[in-house]
Short mmCIF file of C-alpha atoms in Angstrom, two decimals:
data_model
loop_
_atom_site.label_atom_id
_atom_site.label_comp_id
_atom_site.label_asym_id
_atom_site.label_seq_id
_atom_site.Cartn_x
_atom_site.Cartn_y
_atom_site.Cartn_z
CA MET A 263 -40.19 5.07 20.93
CA ASP A 264 -37.17 3.33 20.32
CA PHE A 265 -36.86 2.81 16.55
CA SER A 266 -34.21 0.10 15.70
CA PHE A 267 -32.69 0.29 12.20
CA GLY A 268 -30.30 -2.70 13.30
CA VAL A 269 -33.79 -5.04 13.17
CA ILE A 270 -34.56 -4.00 9.77
CA LEU A 271 -31.00 -4.24 8.34
CA HIS A 272 -30.73 -7.62 10.03
CA ASN A 273 -33.95 -8.98 8.78
CA LEU A 274 -33.74 -7.08 5.21
CA PRO A 275 -32.13 -10.32 3.48
CA TYR A 276 -35.24 -12.52 4.30
CA LEU A 277 -37.59 -9.63 3.48
CA ILE A 278 -35.79 -9.45 0.02
CA ALA A 279 -35.81 -13.10 -0.52
CA ALA A 280 -39.54 -13.07 0.24
CA ALA A 281 -40.16 -10.22 -2.30
CA LYS A 282 -38.82 -12.49 -4.96
CA TRP A 283 -42.12 -14.65 -4.49
CA THR A 284 -44.10 -11.36 -4.67
CA LEU A 285 -42.52 -10.51 -7.84
CA LEU A 286 -42.99 -13.93 -9.23
CA ILE A 287 -46.64 -14.05 -8.66
CA SER A 288 -46.98 -10.40 -9.65
CA LEU A 289 -45.31 -10.79 -12.90
CA VAL A 290 -46.43 -14.10 -14.07
CA GLY A 291 -50.06 -12.96 -12.78
CA MET A 292 -49.70 -9.79 -14.99
CA ALA A 293 -48.87 -12.00 -18.04
CA ILE A 294 -52.05 -13.97 -17.49
CA SER A 295 -54.08 -10.93 -16.65
CA ILE A 296 -53.26 -9.07 -19.91
CA GLY A 297 -53.10 -12.50 -22.23
CA LEU A 298 -56.45 -13.77 -20.92
CA GLY A 299 -57.93 -10.44 -20.53
CA VAL A 300 -57.44 -9.37 -24.22
CA PHE A 301 -59.05 -12.85 -25.02
CA ILE A 302 -61.91 -12.39 -22.52
CA CYS A 303 -62.44 -8.90 -23.86
CA ALA A 304 -62.76 -9.99 -27.56
CA ALA A 305 -65.21 -12.94 -26.51
CA ARG A 306 -67.11 -10.41 -24.58
CA MET A 307 -67.33 -8.09 -27.63
CA SER A 308 -68.16 -10.94 -30.00
CA ARG A 309 -71.20 -11.05 -32.02
CA ALA A 310 -71.68 -14.72 -31.09
CA ARG A 311 -74.04 -14.60 -28.15
CA TRP A 312 -73.07 -17.64 -26.33
CA LEU A 313 -69.26 -16.39 -26.34
CA ALA A 314 -70.42 -12.85 -25.06
CA ALA A 315 -72.39 -14.58 -22.47
CA ALA A 316 -69.72 -17.04 -21.44
CA ALA A 317 -67.30 -14.16 -21.07
CA ALA A 318 -69.93 -11.99 -19.11
CA LEU A 319 -70.22 -15.04 -16.61
CA TYR A 320 -66.60 -15.32 -16.12
CA ILE A 321 -66.26 -11.47 -15.60
CA SER A 322 -69.08 -11.53 -13.01
CA PHE A 323 -67.66 -14.56 -11.28
CA PHE A 324 -64.21 -13.37 -10.90
CA ARG A 325 -65.11 -9.82 -10.12
CA GLY A 326 -67.96 -10.76 -7.65
CA VAL A 327 -66.11 -13.29 -5.30
CA PRO A 328 -63.40 -12.21 -3.17
CA LEU A 329 -60.03 -13.19 -4.14
CA LEU A 330 -59.23 -14.86 -0.83
CA VAL A 331 -62.26 -16.93 -1.26
CA GLN A 332 -61.07 -18.11 -4.85
CA LEU A 333 -57.76 -18.67 -3.66
CA LEU A 334 -59.02 -20.95 -1.00
CA ILE A 335 -61.37 -22.79 -3.40
CA PHE A 336 -58.47 -23.21 -5.95
CA PHE A 337 -56.09 -24.65 -3.47
CA TYR A 338 -58.18 -26.40 -0.83
CA MET A 339 -61.31 -27.46 -2.67
CA LEU A 340 -60.14 -28.64 -6.14
CA PRO A 341 -58.23 -31.42 -4.49
CA HIS A 342 -61.49 -32.89 -3.58
CA ILE A 343 -62.69 -33.37 -7.06
CA GLY A 344 -58.99 -34.68 -7.99
CA LEU A 345 -57.51 -31.42 -9.31
CA ASP A 346 -54.37 -30.82 -7.09
CA LEU A 347 -52.66 -27.68 -7.78
CA PRO A 348 -49.06 -26.86 -6.39
CA ALA A 349 -49.34 -23.69 -4.02
CA ILE A 350 -47.42 -21.54 -6.18
CA ALA A 351 -49.59 -22.34 -9.39
CA ALA A 352 -52.87 -22.00 -7.30
CA ALA A 353 -51.76 -18.45 -6.03
CA ILE A 354 -50.44 -17.42 -9.53
CA LEU A 355 -53.66 -18.59 -11.34
CA SER A 356 -56.20 -17.10 -9.21
CA VAL A 357 -54.46 -13.75 -8.96
CA GLY A 358 -53.98 -13.77 -12.78
CA MET A 359 -57.53 -15.05 -13.60
CA CYS A 360 -59.15 -12.76 -11.05
CA SER A 361 -57.11 -9.54 -12.46
CA ALA A 362 -58.02 -10.83 -16.22
CA ALA A 363 -61.76 -10.07 -15.49
CA TYR A 364 -60.68 -6.41 -14.66
CA THR A 365 -58.26 -6.23 -17.59
CA ALA A 366 -61.12 -7.50 -19.76
CA GLU A 367 -63.42 -4.79 -18.77
CA ILE A 368 -60.57 -2.02 -18.95
CA LEU A 369 -59.92 -2.86 -22.53
CA ARG A 370 -63.77 -3.07 -23.52
CA GLY A 371 -64.25 0.30 -21.97
CA ALA A 372 -61.34 1.41 -23.94
CA PHE A 373 -62.67 0.18 -27.26
CA GLN A 374 -66.00 1.40 -26.69
CA THR A 375 -64.69 4.97 -26.52
CA ILE A 376 -63.30 4.91 -30.09
CA PRO A 377 -65.81 6.78 -32.21
CA ALA A 378 -67.86 4.32 -34.66
CA GLY A 379 -67.19 6.85 -37.49
CA GLN A 380 -63.67 5.34 -37.70
CA THR A 381 -65.04 2.01 -38.30
CA GLU A 382 -67.06 3.44 -41.22
CA ALA A 383 -64.18 5.70 -42.27
CA ALA A 384 -61.97 2.36 -42.50
CA LYS A 385 -64.82 0.42 -44.45
CA ALA A 386 -65.12 3.32 -46.79
CA LEU A 387 -61.43 3.34 -47.38
CA GLY A 388 -61.34 -0.38 -48.00
CA ILE A 389 -58.93 -1.08 -44.90
CA ALA A 390 -59.11 -5.08 -44.27
CA PRO A 391 -60.72 -5.68 -41.05
CA ALA A 392 -57.62 -7.48 -39.66
CA SER A 393 -55.31 -4.61 -40.30
CA TYR A 394 -57.87 -2.04 -39.03
CA TRP A 395 -58.03 -3.95 -35.69
CA ARG A 396 -54.15 -4.17 -35.55
CA ARG A 397 -53.23 -0.59 -36.80
CA ILE A 398 -55.97 1.43 -35.77
CA LEU A 399 -58.23 -0.04 -32.84
CA VAL A 400 -55.71 -1.87 -30.64
CA PRO A 401 -53.27 0.95 -30.39
CA GLN A 402 -55.71 3.45 -29.57
CA ALA A 403 -57.51 1.09 -26.93
CA LEU A 404 -54.22 0.28 -25.33
CA ARG A 405 -53.36 4.04 -25.18
CA LEU A 406 -56.63 4.87 -23.78
CA GLY A 407 -56.73 1.87 -21.40
CA MET A 408 -53.01 2.53 -20.03
CA PRO A 409 -53.77 4.37 -16.95
CA SER A 410 -56.25 1.95 -15.69
CA LEU A 411 -54.17 -0.72 -16.72
CA ILE A 412 -51.23 0.33 -14.88
CA ASN A 413 -53.74 0.84 -11.94
CA GLU A 414 -54.81 -2.79 -12.20
CA LEU A 415 -51.20 -4.10 -12.25
CA ILE A 416 -50.39 -2.31 -9.22
CA LEU A 417 -53.40 -3.61 -7.42
CA LEU A 418 -52.23 -6.95 -8.30
CA VAL A 419 -48.91 -6.65 -6.78
CA LYS A 420 -50.65 -5.56 -3.40
CA VAL A 421 -53.02 -8.79 -3.76
CA SER A 422 -50.27 -11.06 -4.02
CA SER A 423 -49.95 -10.89 -0.21
CA LEU A 424 -52.94 -13.20 -0.16
CA ALA A 425 -50.83 -15.87 -1.43
CA SER A 426 -49.78 -16.65 2.18
CA VAL A 427 -52.91 -18.40 2.89
CA VAL A 428 -51.65 -21.25 0.59
CA GLY A 429 -48.24 -21.47 2.49
CA ILE A 430 -46.20 -18.99 -0.06
CA GLY A 431 -43.75 -17.21 2.27
CA GLU A 432 -44.17 -13.90 0.29
CA LEU A 433 -43.44 -10.51 1.52
CA THR A 434 -46.55 -9.88 3.89
CA ARG A 435 -46.22 -13.41 5.38
CA VAL A 436 -42.34 -13.18 6.02
CA ALA A 437 -42.84 -9.92 7.64
CA GLN A 438 -45.45 -11.44 9.99
CA ASN A 439 -43.14 -14.16 10.84
CA ILE A 440 -40.26 -11.91 11.57
CA THR A 441 -42.44 -9.74 13.68
CA GLY A 442 -43.54 -12.88 15.64
CA GLN A 443 -40.06 -13.64 16.73
CA THR A 444 -38.37 -10.11 16.91
CA TYR A 445 -41.64 -8.35 18.57
CA ARG A 446 -40.80 -5.39 16.18
CA PRO A 447 -43.62 -4.87 14.21
CA LEU A 448 -43.27 -1.17 13.40
CA GLU A 449 -39.65 -1.59 11.72
CA ILE A 450 -40.42 -4.74 9.94
CA TYR A 451 -43.71 -3.59 8.39
CA ILE A 452 -42.20 -0.16 7.35
CA ALA A 453 -39.45 -2.30 5.72
CA ALA A 454 -42.06 -4.41 3.98
CA ALA A 455 -43.93 -1.37 2.92
CA ALA A 456 -40.90 0.33 1.42
CA ILE A 457 -40.27 -2.83 -0.69
CA TYR A 458 -43.83 -2.85 -2.04
CA PHE A 459 -43.50 0.92 -2.53
CA VAL A 460 -40.36 0.49 -4.73
CA ILE A 461 -41.94 -2.37 -6.72
CA ASN A 462 -44.86 -0.32 -7.47
CA LEU A 463 -42.90 2.72 -8.01
CA ILE A 464 -41.08 0.71 -10.73
CA ILE A 465 -44.43 -0.36 -12.46
CA SER A 466 -45.87 3.15 -12.51
CA GLN A 467 -42.70 4.82 -13.93
CA LEU A 468 -42.58 1.77 -16.84
CA GLY A 469 -46.21 2.50 -17.44
CA ARG A 470 -45.53 6.32 -17.82
CA LEU A 471 -42.77 5.47 -20.33
CA ALA A 472 -45.04 3.18 -22.10
CA GLU A 473 -47.77 5.76 -22.33
CA ARG A 474 -45.30 8.33 -23.54
CA ARG A 475 -43.83 6.07 -26.26
CA MET A 476 -47.48 5.11 -27.59
CA GLN A 477 -48.49 8.55 -27.62
CA LEU A 478 -45.41 9.34 -30.14
CA ALA A 479 -45.81 6.18 -32.04
CA GLY A 480 -49.67 6.35 -32.22
CA GLY A 481 -49.58 9.87 -32.93
CA ALA A 482 -47.06 9.60 -35.93
CA ARG A 483 -49.21 6.53 -37.32
CA LEU A 484 -52.26 8.31 -37.16
CA GLY A 485 -50.89 11.50 -38.60
CA VAL A 486 -52.15 13.58 -35.63
CA MET B 61 -68.68 -44.55 -31.99
CA MET B 62 -69.78 -41.71 -29.75
CA MET B 63 -70.74 -44.10 -27.15
CA LYS B 64 -67.44 -46.22 -27.32
CA ARG B 65 -65.19 -43.03 -26.79
CA LEU B 66 -67.51 -42.06 -23.85
CA THR B 67 -66.99 -45.42 -22.23
CA ARG B 68 -63.02 -45.16 -22.76
CA THR B 69 -63.13 -41.76 -21.09
CA VAL B 70 -65.03 -42.84 -18.12
CA ALA B 71 -62.78 -45.84 -17.78
CA ALA B 72 -59.81 -43.70 -17.97
CA LEU B 73 -61.34 -41.43 -15.31
CA ALA B 74 -62.10 -44.25 -13.21
CA LEU B 75 -58.87 -45.61 -13.27
CA SER B 76 -57.02 -42.48 -12.60
CA ILE B 77 -59.48 -42.05 -9.62
CA GLY B 78 -58.83 -45.77 -8.62
CA LEU B 79 -55.02 -45.12 -8.78
CA SER B 80 -55.01 -41.94 -6.81
CA GLY B 81 -57.26 -43.98 -4.32
CA ALA B 82 -54.72 -46.83 -4.05
CA ALA B 83 -51.75 -44.40 -3.73
CA SER B 84 -53.15 -43.06 -0.41
CA ALA B 85 -54.42 -46.54 0.98
CA ASP B 86 -51.53 -46.57 3.45
CA GLN B 87 -50.12 -43.15 4.23
CA LEU B 88 -47.05 -44.53 6.03
CA ALA B 89 -45.99 -46.78 3.14
CA ASP B 90 -46.22 -43.79 0.78
CA ILE B 91 -44.07 -41.58 3.04
CA LYS B 92 -41.52 -44.27 3.40
CA ALA B 93 -41.48 -44.96 -0.32
CA ALA B 94 -41.02 -41.14 -0.64
CA GLY B 95 -38.46 -40.91 1.96
CA LYS B 96 -39.93 -37.86 3.44
CA ILE B 97 -42.80 -36.72 5.52
CA VAL B 98 -44.24 -33.26 4.75
CA ALA B 99 -45.52 -31.49 7.96
CA ALA B 100 -47.19 -28.23 8.47
CA THR B 101 -47.63 -25.54 11.24
CA GLU B 102 -47.72 -21.97 11.82
CA MET B 103 -44.39 -20.88 12.80
CA HIS B 104 -45.49 -18.27 14.72
CA PHE B 105 -46.19 -19.61 18.38
CA ALA B 106 -43.14 -19.65 20.48
CA PRO B 107 -41.79 -21.87 22.05
CA PHE B 108 -43.05 -24.50 19.86
CA ASP B 109 -42.88 -22.96 16.37
CA ILE B 110 -40.99 -20.06 15.57
CA LEU B 111 -38.76 -18.74 12.68
CA VAL B 112 -35.45 -17.29 13.91
CA ASP B 113 -33.52 -15.68 11.05
CA GLY B 114 -35.42 -17.61 8.45
CA GLU B 115 -34.72 -20.91 10.26
CA TYR B 116 -37.72 -22.99 11.82
CA GLN B 117 -37.09 -23.69 15.58
CA GLY B 118 -38.85 -24.82 18.40
CA ILE B 119 -40.17 -27.55 20.40
CA CYS B 120 -42.25 -29.11 17.75
CA ARG B 121 -39.43 -28.94 15.14
CA GLU B 122 -37.02 -30.49 17.48
CA LEU B 123 -39.37 -33.28 18.44
CA PHE B 124 -40.56 -34.10 14.89
CA ASP B 125 -37.03 -34.20 13.39
CA GLU B 126 -36.47 -37.01 16.01
CA VAL B 127 -39.65 -38.78 15.24
CA ALA B 128 -38.86 -38.49 11.41
CA LYS B 129 -35.50 -40.05 12.20
CA GLU B 130 -37.22 -43.08 13.89
CA LEU B 131 -39.40 -43.37 10.75
CA GLY B 132 -36.14 -43.32 8.56
CA VAL B 133 -37.30 -40.31 6.55
CA THR B 134 -36.54 -36.86 6.21
CA ALA B 135 -39.11 -34.22 7.35
CA GLU B 136 -40.06 -31.25 5.36
CA TYR B 137 -41.73 -28.22 6.80
CA LEU B 138 -44.37 -26.00 5.75
CA ASP B 139 -45.46 -22.68 7.16
CA LEU B 140 -49.03 -21.71 6.96
CA PRO B 141 -51.42 -19.28 8.68
CA TRP B 142 -53.27 -21.19 11.33
CA SER B 143 -56.71 -20.75 9.64
CA SER B 144 -55.09 -22.67 6.57
CA VAL B 145 -53.48 -25.54 8.55
CA LEU B 146 -56.42 -27.79 9.20
CA PRO B 147 -58.08 -27.14 5.68
CA GLY B 148 -54.83 -27.91 4.11
CA LEU B 149 -54.68 -31.20 5.95
CA GLU B 150 -58.10 -32.26 4.93
CA ALA B 151 -57.09 -31.32 1.14
CA ALA B 152 -54.08 -33.61 1.51
CA LYS B 153 -51.69 -30.89 0.81
CA PHE B 154 -49.22 -32.36 3.26
CA ASP B 155 -48.87 -35.53 5.65
CA ILE B 156 -49.53 -34.16 9.24
CA VAL B 157 -49.81 -31.17 11.22
CA ASN B 158 -46.84 -30.83 13.68
CA ALA B 159 -48.23 -27.94 15.48
CA PRO B 160 -49.19 -28.05 19.25
CA VAL B 161 -53.08 -28.79 18.67
CA THR B 162 -55.09 -28.83 21.78
CA ILE B 163 -56.84 -31.82 22.12
CA THR B 164 -60.67 -31.32 22.31
CA ALA B 165 -63.62 -33.71 22.09
CA GLU B 166 -64.79 -31.97 18.68
CA ARG B 167 -61.20 -32.29 17.06
CA MET B 168 -61.01 -35.90 18.17
CA ALA B 169 -64.31 -36.54 16.22
CA ARG B 170 -62.66 -34.98 13.10
CA TYR B 171 -58.86 -35.93 13.07
CA SER B 172 -56.73 -38.47 14.29
CA PHE B 173 -54.26 -37.36 17.15
CA ALA B 174 -51.02 -38.79 17.99
CA LEU B 175 -50.00 -39.07 21.58
CA PRO B 176 -49.58 -35.71 23.47
CA MET B 177 -46.24 -34.06 22.92
CA GLY B 178 -46.97 -30.99 24.99
CA ASN B 179 -48.82 -30.08 28.31
CA ALA B 180 -50.99 -26.70 28.00
CA THR B 181 -52.31 -27.08 31.79
CA VAL B 182 -52.15 -23.88 33.79
CA ALA B 183 -48.85 -23.27 35.75
CA LEU B 184 -47.44 -20.40 37.82
CA ALA B 185 -44.40 -18.13 37.36
CA LYS B 186 -42.86 -16.27 40.20
CA LYS B 187 -40.13 -13.98 40.77
CA ALA B 188 -36.69 -15.63 40.21
CA GLY B 189 -35.28 -16.80 43.63
CA ASP B 190 -38.77 -16.30 45.47
CA SER B 191 -38.67 -19.07 48.14
CA SER B 192 -42.17 -18.17 49.45
CA ILE B 193 -43.74 -20.11 46.42
CA MET B 194 -42.56 -23.50 46.08
CA ALA B 195 -45.72 -25.16 45.00
CA PRO B 196 -49.01 -23.90 43.57
CA ALA B 197 -50.64 -23.85 47.08
CA ASP B 198 -48.34 -21.42 48.25
CA ILE B 199 -50.10 -18.53 46.52
CA ALA B 200 -52.72 -18.35 49.34
CA GLY B 201 -53.31 -14.96 50.12
CA LYS B 202 -50.89 -13.56 47.69
CA ALA B 203 -51.29 -11.29 44.69
CA VAL B 204 -51.63 -13.35 41.27
CA GLY B 205 -52.04 -12.15 37.93
CA SER B 206 -53.89 -13.79 34.89
CA GLN B 207 -55.29 -12.87 31.61
CA LYS B 208 -58.81 -11.49 31.63
CA GLY B 209 -61.39 -13.60 29.91
CA SER B 210 -59.01 -16.45 29.43
CA ALA B 211 -59.60 -20.30 30.38
CA GLN B 212 -56.72 -19.97 32.42
CA LEU B 213 -58.27 -17.53 34.55
CA ASP B 214 -61.10 -19.65 35.28
CA GLN B 215 -58.83 -22.59 36.28
CA LEU B 216 -56.84 -20.18 38.80
CA LYS B 217 -60.15 -18.74 40.43
CA ALA B 218 -61.30 -22.50 40.88
CA PHE B 219 -58.18 -23.53 42.24
CA SER B 220 -57.88 -20.38 44.59
CA ALA B 221 -61.15 -21.11 46.03
CA THR B 222 -59.82 -24.45 47.24
CA LEU B 223 -57.30 -22.75 49.37
CA ALA B 224 -57.65 -21.88 52.98
CA THR B 225 -57.01 -18.14 52.20
CA PRO B 226 -57.89 -17.33 48.54
CA ALA B 227 -55.37 -15.82 46.41
CA ASP B 228 -55.76 -11.97 45.63
CA ILE B 229 -56.49 -12.43 41.71
CA ARG B 230 -55.60 -9.50 39.60
CA GLU B 231 -57.19 -9.44 35.83
CA TYR B 232 -54.83 -8.26 32.90
CA VAL B 233 -55.83 -7.65 29.31
CA ASN B 234 -52.61 -8.76 28.17
CA ILE B 235 -50.11 -11.60 29.81
CA ASP B 236 -47.13 -9.45 29.18
CA GLU B 237 -48.57 -6.61 31.41
CA ALA B 238 -48.92 -9.25 34.17
CA LEU B 239 -45.23 -10.47 33.82
CA ALA B 240 -44.23 -6.80 33.72
CA ASP B 241 -45.93 -6.32 37.15
CA LEU B 242 -44.34 -9.60 38.36
CA ALA B 243 -40.98 -8.31 37.27
CA ALA B 244 -41.70 -5.00 39.01
CA GLY B 245 -42.73 -6.68 42.27
CA ARG B 246 -46.45 -5.46 42.21
CA ILE B 247 -47.64 -9.05 42.26
CA GLN B 248 -46.18 -12.28 43.39
CA ALA B 249 -46.97 -14.76 40.59
CA VAL B 250 -48.70 -15.00 37.28
CA ALA B 251 -50.99 -18.00 35.96
CA ASN B 252 -50.99 -18.96 32.32
CA SER B 253 -50.41 -22.36 30.34
CA MET B 254 -47.37 -23.88 31.47
CA PRO B 255 -45.55 -23.54 27.96
CA LEU B 256 -45.87 -19.75 28.24
CA MET B 257 -44.74 -19.31 31.79
CA GLY B 258 -41.72 -21.86 31.34
CA TYR B 259 -40.73 -19.98 28.05
CA ALA B 260 -40.82 -16.47 29.88
CA ALA B 261 -38.64 -17.94 32.63
CA VAL B 262 -36.02 -19.49 30.00
CA GLN B 263 -36.04 -15.99 28.12
CA ARG B 264 -35.46 -14.12 31.34
CA PRO B 265 -34.16 -16.33 33.97
CA ASP B 266 -32.73 -13.49 36.27
CA THR B 267 -36.43 -12.27 36.52
CA PHE B 268 -38.73 -15.18 36.25
CA GLU B 269 -38.92 -18.69 37.23
CA LEU B 270 -41.44 -21.61 36.93
CA VAL B 271 -43.41 -23.04 39.67
CA MET B 272 -44.03 -26.70 39.08
CA PRO B 273 -46.25 -28.88 38.89
CA PRO B 274 -49.02 -27.28 36.80
CA PHE B 275 -52.70 -27.47 38.44
CA GLY B 276 -56.23 -27.53 37.38
CA ASP B 277 -57.91 -29.66 34.70
CA PRO B 278 -54.91 -31.18 32.37
CA LYS B 279 -54.84 -30.15 28.82
CA TYR B 280 -52.63 -31.47 26.11
CA PHE B 281 -51.22 -30.58 22.96
CA ALA B 282 -50.73 -33.29 19.97
CA TRP B 283 -50.03 -33.65 16.50
CA VAL B 284 -52.71 -34.26 14.06
CA ALA B 285 -53.41 -36.49 11.05
CA ARG B 286 -56.49 -37.10 8.61
CA PRO B 287 -58.89 -39.43 10.03
CA GLY B 288 -59.57 -43.05 8.85
CA ASP B 289 -57.78 -45.85 8.01
CA ASP B 290 -55.16 -44.55 5.54
CA SER B 291 -53.43 -42.84 8.37
CA ALA B 292 -53.67 -45.38 11.16
CA SER B 293 -50.43 -46.93 10.49
CA LEU B 294 -48.68 -43.51 10.10
CA ILE B 295 -50.15 -42.57 13.65
CA ALA B 296 -49.20 -45.79 15.30
CA ALA B 297 -45.74 -45.30 13.89
CA ILE B 298 -45.50 -41.89 15.38
CA ASN B 299 -46.83 -43.02 18.68
CA GLU B 300 -44.32 -45.95 18.74
CA ALA B 301 -41.50 -43.07 18.26
CA LEU B 302 -42.96 -40.83 21.00
CA LEU B 303 -43.18 -43.82 23.36
CA LYS B 304 -39.38 -44.49 22.62
CA MET B 305 -38.38 -40.93 23.13
CA HIS B 306 -40.58 -41.06 26.56
CA ALA B 307 -38.48 -43.91 27.47
CA ASP B 308 -34.98 -42.81 26.39
CA GLY B 309 -35.71 -39.15 27.77
CA ARG B 310 -35.66 -37.43 24.58
CA LEU B 311 -39.03 -36.15 24.84
CA ASP B 312 -38.30 -34.63 28.43
CA ALA B 313 -35.17 -33.12 27.35
CA ILE B 314 -36.28 -31.37 24.36
CA ASN B 315 -39.43 -29.98 26.33
CA ALA B 316 -37.09 -28.96 29.57
CA LYS B 317 -34.62 -27.17 27.09
CA TRP B 318 -37.40 -24.79 25.87
CA LEU B 319 -39.43 -24.71 29.11
CA GLY B 320 -36.97 -24.91 32.07
CA ALA B 321 -38.84 -28.06 33.18
CA ALA B 322 -40.47 -31.19 31.76
CA PRO B 323 -44.16 -31.23 31.86
CA GLU B 324 -45.84 -34.74 32.86
CA LEU B 325 -47.12 -36.20 29.56
CA PRO B 326 -49.20 -39.31 29.42
CA VAL B 327 -48.07 -42.41 27.59
CA GLU B 328 -51.64 -43.22 26.24
CA MET B 329 -54.61 -40.95 24.86
CA PRO B 330 -55.96 -38.95 27.46
CA ALA B 331 -59.71 -38.74 27.95
CA VAL B 332 -61.67 -35.38 26.96
CA GLN B 333 -64.83 -34.20 27.95
#
């Protein structure tokens, strides 16, 4: 087996240029996932029944339909009803909106593990609901949900490869194209795998850092 | 009040639909107004569409550049996985597919084809300098490789049966293995579609040589646009450009550059079964 590092070095600039698309989709997708996820989680836990039902419907649709199919619908079917999204917008939106469904459920799970006694105690102490949420519930939920959230964000980076079906030259697509021309799949896919690995290593390290900081800050605030 | 607002919304909606309808009534006029034509293909099919160091190259690129020049617009190229190319065309994500699409009756019914720009008929590759095979009929009695389960193999079998001494046909899982056996001298020729055989000969001129002409049922490659009246003027303009390139030799020259020989290309739409 001849393994050529030369092929990797020669094509690395193209792979890195493609990884910028992967990063763009992932980072904006994450922002949508968390922003929208918090909102959907709140709706899902709302006492207003129609709101909770709408959130449940959203979650079951985006969780229940393969992301690839969602992406094809966003890009190729919406123009038929007059809604024409650019490829990159379709990719980011579908990745972000799908991930938001999971984020919402991760957060809901985290909220539910906080003992109801805390709510009663907060009421008894006369803490205003707004500051109870902001200072007691949300920091705990974030801390409890953090490992699963990091998991979800890493998954999101990996599913960004699906954006190739709408014509985005992200990392996986460009690796495929280079393979088609160099006939060196092993080298090229190993290089692509290494780039994905580095991106996700950074995310998991940032996540670990965030977990540690929250533990310190949360601990101090709660007087533990 | 409520009713009035509703009517206004409906009117605005109808207007916007009407406008978008009007904007695509004549695709050629839109393209000329924009000064560019957006073409999509999968850049993963040598020698027609390939990416070399991030740059799009190949027969379709060079031919389409010339066509765009004739139309007086610049060409912009998109790379899509093949499964997304025809859906993208239908969703009007780009103007035309400049991939080598094999002309079939089913596709004819669904899309508008331009004139053929490539020939996909079966042709032979022989060892470079082998003077015993100068025409397809010379394979009589010789060992010829082809790909198992391929349409080209059926064409080869049918052709071989018409010869006085049939060829000794060997079936390979992969056409590269057949070419390797040809290079090693185990077989005397390989049969597959003309562009693949020609490209192999151009890539390795010391080892392989293309045998012209192709044989069997003729098959052609062409570009496709959306069906209907909107694209009629675009297809007509592209055909006019292709005919001009037929006449001044550009079409043959670009094909020959990549395939080693210029295939026969019809100047009118071929009939398909």
